[in-house]
Amino acid sequence: MRSTPSPRGIWTVPGTAITVAAALVSLFSLVPLGFVAVVTVQTGWPTVAALVFRPRVGELLLNTVLLVACTVPLCIGLAVALAWLTERSDLPGSRLWAWLAVAPLSVPAFVHSYAWTTLVPGLHGLPAGVLISVAAYFAFLYLPIAAAMRRLDPALEDAAASLGLPPWRVFGRVVLPQLRLAICGGSLLVGLHLLAEYGLYGMVRFDTFTTAIVDQFQSSYNGPAANMLAGVLVACCLGLLALETWVRGGARYARVGSGAARAPARFRLGRATTACLLLPALVAAVTLGVPLVTLARWLVRGGAGVWRASEIGPALGQTLLLATAGGVLTTLASIPMAWLSVRAPGRLQRAVEAENYVVGSLPGVVVALALVTVTVRVAMPIYQTIVTILLAYALLFLPRAMLSLRASIAQAPVELEQAAAALGRPPGRALWATTIRLGAPGAAAGLALVSLGITNELTATMMLAPNGTQTLATMFWSYSAEIDYAAAAPYAAIMVLFALPLTWLLHAQSKRVAGR
Amino acid sequence: MTFLVLQSVSKRFGAVTALDDIRLSVPQGSRIAILGPSGSGKTTLLRVVAGFEPPDAGCITLAGDVLADGRAAMPAHRRGVGVVAQDGALFPHLSVRDNIGFGLQNGDAGRGGRVAELMRLVELDGAMLDRRPDELSGGQQQRVALARAMARQPRLMLLDEPFSALDTALRASTRRAVSNVLRHAGITTVLVTHDQAEALSFADQVAVMRDGRLLQVGTPQDVYFRPVNREVAEFLGDAIITAAELANGTAACALGPIPMDSGHQVGPGTVMLRPEQIHLAAIAGEPGVPSCSRPCVGEILEAEFAGAVCTYVVRMLHPGPGPAGPLVIRQPSNRLLDVGTTVRVTVTGKAHVFAGPD
Amino acid sequence: MKPRFSTVIGLLALAVAWVGGPVRAHAQGAPASSAGEAITVYNAQHTSLTKAWADAFTGETGIKVTLRNGSDTELGNQIVQEGAASPADVFLTENSPAMALVDNAELFAPLPADLLERVPAAFRPSSGHWVGIAARSTVFVYNKAKLAPEQLPASILDLAGPAWKGRWGASPAGADFQAIVSAMLELKGEAATLAWLKAMKANSVAYRGNGTVLKAVNAGQSDGGVIYHYYYFGDQAKTGENSGNAALHYFRGEDPGAFVSISGGGVLATSRHKEQALAFLKWIVGKGGQDILRAGDSFEYAVGTGAASNPALVPLSELQAPKVDAAKLNSKKVTELMTRAGLL
């Protein structure tokens, strides 16, 4: 059982096993990309060209680009303004506003859309898509930007002031550049959601690649037109990833020097306080008020009749089963990669990790299309089983689990593993007794986030779930598609209630990471 | 000619009084060190002068310009005051070049030349211009921070413990370099530090601060040899403090009669000596009674070797007036003395008499 | 309690098995394997209607019914892809093209005569491989405030004209509308249909779902829309909030727009529970199933021999529908043409 010790000392038996496990997970996660490549080759160039280079694709591309180009800057502006107000000014009730800024995440995107279409029936197209997208997703930018603002060293702003910069220029030249990483990361997340979302745009008649793929799927199952649209959508996602990498550049904003940062002084708003309160109040009204009030209105109108226990019970049970099993599977699958990225970083590990992020950025509809095709053609035994849908969830949500887990493994120093080994534990048990134990909170947080994602997942669930499966999300969707908004309301309400504690966790986690 | 003047400056944070009626004047071109333990309010003093915090009360003027009068304060960016923070506070997203040029006008044609000149001034290699702050050593970061602060030719330079994050060897050399640059440029400087050696070696004037109040302001020699009380004395270095009977310019104490530095006090008092004024010598070949009967003789109870210096605990065999426990005396360790050795204690120079009751 | 590493691995394996276990059972149509007491239905009909059928059927026979819901052509294509391995026992649609799709792939089992007899020949294909289970009529729904009766289009083909630009809507991604197009294709040919679809792309507003079209017309966002009749009657029977300002216009005169679409039901040749599957289909076209059409809230036409439809509806015989052979409706061609027209 002897193995050659390496300088890092990871090539122990579990080290090798973990590497092999990580490699297997990565290989599997190549399935969707491989699917797009294989299908493109199989379809043949003339058909591909006919299906890709047509006006409809141009239309969808234009829609998608406009959606991203309008939504992301609006989200950035709003998130920066709110983060500054809640973190750096003496806005009354800033802790409450901070929580209210994150809370919209507990409302699934298609429920936002449901609320707006019933409030303003004529709302449709790009303006509707942008408005609702901002409401549904701006918190993805608010979270990292607020965290980065909390972490900023106020000494830098003092230094800039002493170098003759008035406050607004200090913000532009010192604060904003340091938010760049947070802005880039958050924008990427928002952008990927914009590309992947189906329900939100389906309801407001705004066509994106994802809605078009679902339309094609409903017309012809996994026909070549759907597959080719999926190919273009994958290209869009990769483009977004490349854009983010390029904008982010080689920026590393490690805090230079030592010593604890002084708690930043809060800017006194003075007479502007009332005006400044309007912004978070307006945002809360749009992002929380509209969905919650609309939901409440439909619940009241539906009365007790819409709480059909015979339908809601099974949907709730199946959602819980899928969310739990999917969360566990995804977290388990993320352990090897997370461990390697902390304990044995290297070029290969980085490449493999990057690949996982690329796959994790793919929309549910693409992953579902790939798994439908692969299972129906070559893996019939798992076709239409819970295994396939769980694998799809794992592919979709692996990065979420990995990020949480990696952060907590990083806090468990390798010395602990070595100490356990020195106390006579064999490597596997040493790993279990130290790092895995200490990583448990991170794993739990990751599991919760994955479960939240699964609860709100619509497209992959509709396309892949076993016969007879109805989740809260699919029930909500089929009722609202039949314009039975009152019957859909209980499902939305349960989803929101589910997500609230998880969103709170997300909020708390981002604060802890920021060290406050 | 006074340049920076603080008149009755006060600042509170909730229940904590950070600055309590601070009065200070700093002549143009001079260097003053604000010395105090952590929590003494010294950094707050610096932040109030820099304009990062407004004072609650009091007036600050710089070359006749009012920087702050009560809560009405000129914002930091209009003061023309340079600041070097504890860890340099370099902008992590900018290169060395852009850090140094940060305060200069962007379109300024002379910007490149000025940056190069500042690099030379702080003795940094021009090859570093394109590096990021996290690629520099701590000492280099501090030099860049100094160059950045000097770029705008500030009227006043504030240094907030700029050397404390550096390791011992680097600290001394960086301090000398910074000191030379500032002296050469003739910039009035305020240094905030908790390190007495740093304060004494750097400044023309040392202000000792504690609990938000200035205890003493004076030249380094003044505060070191003539501290106003025991607290200042001990903060500035090792001190042998003992009770004495004062008369005719002489303090009679456990170490024998020692000339006083001020001749007019009479009666019981407290005197202070610095360890370098004291010399211990073994009384060899004179074992027994005779030596013991002489006044300035003691016995070594403990000895602790620590390289260049050795710390002895000495019990005087004929204690003088007042309570006198064993004395702790540090001596160069070129002649080591064993425990139990009888030593003669010789004092050079004068004993400092504390003005008030100790 | 210090778990050993191997114990932990064992537990993980158990957990995976636990997750995977029910799964396998599900794959084979879980309860089915127990005593042949359950069937899997690929259902493209409205979930509420099929659920009403299934619940009543299960109540009478004890045979459990598991639904997989989807749209006509999605599920039809899915069955074709699955081939012999398909877990489906019964396939129910809203329209005929998907039935034709599966029938052309020779995946349906022939139906016994006593089942076929329950549906008049007009509502089933000559092959006898599937039967009509319900029917729906194409209508032009319009906003009474926006259009006077004399302004209504005489033919669905008129909607391609410039006068209708931006004034009407439909749900082109839905199987319902695609069935109407398949009838047009059958009646007017490929070139005319493609030209009409291209004009539609320019003229119409694409909504998602017929109910949404009705709602938009009612709210005045579009003057009119092409949908099926029962959305209007269903809403009228409930609250009328989405149809109060709207009225229906039947094209009649054997216009492609007067197309009556037959919802189909068939039993898969590969079904492992053929007996139960046939029983379910027979029940649907029998008195029990057809009564649910008449008395329930679906407002689809009943097609069983001698079965009456809901009295609120315009009788089927008065609709002057064009004669179209349901077996010839070509969904693949329709999808292709609509993709070419940029509607998909």
mmCIF file with all atom_site columns, C-alpha atoms in Angstrom, chain C residues 73 75-77 79-81 83 91 93 95-110 125-130 182 185-186 266-269 325-334:
data_model
loop_
_atom_site.group_PDB
_atom_site.id
_atom_site.type_symbol
_atom_site.label_atom_id
_atom_site.label_alt_id
_atom_site.label_comp_id
_atom_site.label_asym_id
_atom_site.label_entity_id
_atom_site.label_seq_id
_atom_site.pdbx_PDB_ins_code
_atom_site.Cartn_x
_atom_site.Cartn_y
_atom_site.Cartn_z
_atom_site.occupancy
_atom_site.B_iso_or_equiv
_atom_site.pdbx_formal_charge
_atom_site.auth_seq_id
_atom_site.auth_comp_id
_atom_site.auth_asym_id
_atom_site.auth_atom_id
_atom_site.pdbx_PDB_model_num
ATOM 1  C CA . THR C 1 73  ? -46.443 15.825 -31.214 1.00 0.00 ? 73  THR C CA 1
ATOM 2  C CA . LEU C 1 75  ? -45.409 12.629 -26.982 1.00 0.00 ? 75  LEU C CA 1
ATOM 3  C CA . GLY C 1 76  ? -46.044 11.197 -30.465 1.00 0.00 ? 76  GLY C CA 1
ATOM 4  C CA . ASN C 1 77  ? -42.428 11.726 -31.461 1.00 0.00 ? 77  ASN C CA 1
ATOM 5  C CA . ILE C 1 79  ? -43.228 7.162  -28.625 1.00 0.00 ? 79  ILE C CA 1
ATOM 6  C CA . VAL C 1 80  ? -41.655 6.801  -32.059 1.00 0.00 ? 80  VAL C CA 1
ATOM 7  C CA . GLN C 1 81  ? -38.195 7.326  -30.591 1.00 0.00 ? 81  GLN C CA 1
ATOM 8  C CA . GLY C 1 83  ? -40.024 2.299  -30.227 1.00 0.00 ? 83  GLY C CA 1
ATOM 9  C CA . PHE C 1 91  ? -51.764 7.306  -26.138 1.00 0.00 ? 91  PHE C CA 1
ATOM 10 C CA . THR C 1 93  ? -54.158 13.261 -28.005 1.00 0.00 ? 93  THR C CA 1
ATOM 11 C CA . ASN C 1 95  ? -55.661 16.209 -32.371 1.00 0.00 ? 95  ASN C CA 1
ATOM 12 C CA . SER C 1 96  ? -55.151 13.620 -35.058 1.00 0.00 ? 96  SER C CA 1
ATOM 13 C CA . PRO C 1 97  ? -51.719 14.407 -36.557 1.00 0.00 ? 97  PRO C CA 1
ATOM 14 C CA . ALA C 1 98  ? -49.795 12.880 -33.675 1.00 0.00 ? 98  ALA C CA 1
ATOM 15 C CA . MET C 1 99  ? -51.971 9.762  -33.884 1.00 0.00 ? 99  MET C CA 1
ATOM 16 C CA . ALA C 1 100 ? -51.137 9.517  -37.585 1.00 0.00 ? 100 ALA C CA 1
ATOM 17 C CA . LEU C 1 101 ? -47.470 9.934  -36.710 1.00 0.00 ? 101 LEU C CA 1
ATOM 18 C CA . VAL C 1 102 ? -47.490 6.964  -34.348 1.00 0.00 ? 102 VAL C CA 1
ATOM 19 C CA . ASP C 1 103 ? -49.724 4.925  -36.656 1.00 0.00 ? 103 ASP C CA 1
ATOM 20 C CA . ASN C 1 104 ? -47.379 5.509  -39.592 1.00 0.00 ? 104 ASN C CA 1
ATOM 21 C CA . ALA C 1 105 ? -44.586 4.093  -37.441 1.00 0.00 ? 105 ALA C CA 1
ATOM 22 C CA . GLU C 1 106 ? -46.827 1.011  -37.022 1.00 0.00 ? 106 GLU C CA 1
ATOM 23 C CA . LEU C 1 107 ? -46.722 1.200  -33.267 1.00 0.00 ? 107 LEU C CA 1
ATOM 24 C CA . PHE C 1 108 ? -50.457 0.896  -32.554 1.00 0.00 ? 108 PHE C CA 1
ATOM 25 C CA . ALA C 1 109 ? -52.177 -2.389 -31.885 1.00 0.00 ? 109 ALA C CA 1
ATOM 26 C CA . PRO C 1 110 ? -55.261 -3.051 -34.028 1.00 0.00 ? 110 PRO C CA 1
ATOM 27 C CA . PRO C 1 125 ? -59.355 6.290  -39.444 1.00 0.00 ? 125 PRO C CA 1
ATOM 28 C CA . SER C 1 126 ? -59.975 3.500  -41.892 1.00 0.00 ? 126 SER C CA 1
ATOM 29 C CA . SER C 1 127 ? -56.977 1.588  -40.512 1.00 0.00 ? 127 SER C CA 1
ATOM 30 C CA . GLY C 1 128 ? -58.854 0.878  -37.315 1.00 0.00 ? 128 GLY C CA 1
ATOM 31 C CA . HIS C 1 129 ? -55.663 1.400  -35.318 1.00 0.00 ? 129 HIS C CA 1
ATOM 32 C CA . TRP C 1 130 ? -57.034 4.230  -33.227 1.00 0.00 ? 130 TRP C CA 1
ATOM 33 C CA . SER C 1 182 ? -52.192 20.214 -41.079 1.00 0.00 ? 182 SER C CA 1
ATOM 34 C CA . LEU C 1 185 ? -51.969 21.481 -45.823 1.00 0.00 ? 185 LEU C CA 1
ATOM 35 C CA . GLU C 1 186 ? -54.206 18.559 -46.689 1.00 0.00 ? 186 GLU C CA 1
ATOM 36 C CA . GLY C 1 266 ? -54.875 4.230  -29.296 1.00 0.00 ? 266 GLY C CA 1
ATOM 37 C CA . VAL C 1 267 ? -53.253 1.261  -27.594 1.00 0.00 ? 267 VAL C CA 1
ATOM 38 C CA . LEU C 1 268 ? -49.576 0.645  -28.153 1.00 0.00 ? 268 LEU C CA 1
ATOM 39 C CA . ALA C 1 269 ? -48.603 -2.640 -29.821 1.00 0.00 ? 269 ALA C CA 1
ATOM 40 C CA . ASP C 1 325 ? -58.915 12.091 -43.649 1.00 0.00 ? 325 ASP C CA 1
ATOM 41 C CA . ALA C 1 326 ? -57.524 12.157 -40.121 1.00 0.00 ? 326 ALA C CA 1
ATOM 42 C CA . ALA C 1 327 ? -55.019 9.466  -41.016 1.00 0.00 ? 327 ALA C CA 1
ATOM 43 C CA . LYS C 1 328 ? -53.360 11.682 -43.594 1.00 0.00 ? 328 LYS C CA 1
ATOM 44 C CA . LEU C 1 329 ? -52.617 14.698 -41.378 1.00 0.00 ? 329 LEU C CA 1
ATOM 45 C CA . ASN C 1 330 ? -48.854 15.215 -41.483 1.00 0.00 ? 330 ASN C CA 1
ATOM 46 C CA . SER C 1 331 ? -47.409 16.774 -38.358 1.00 0.00 ? 331 SER C CA 1
ATOM 47 C CA . LYS C 1 332 ? -43.797 16.463 -39.465 1.00 0.00 ? 332 LYS C CA 1
ATOM 48 C CA . LYS C 1 333 ? -44.420 18.459 -42.608 1.00 0.00 ? 333 LYS C CA 1
ATOM 49 C CA . VAL C 1 334 ? -46.354 21.062 -40.611 1.00 0.00 ? 334 VAL C CA 1
#
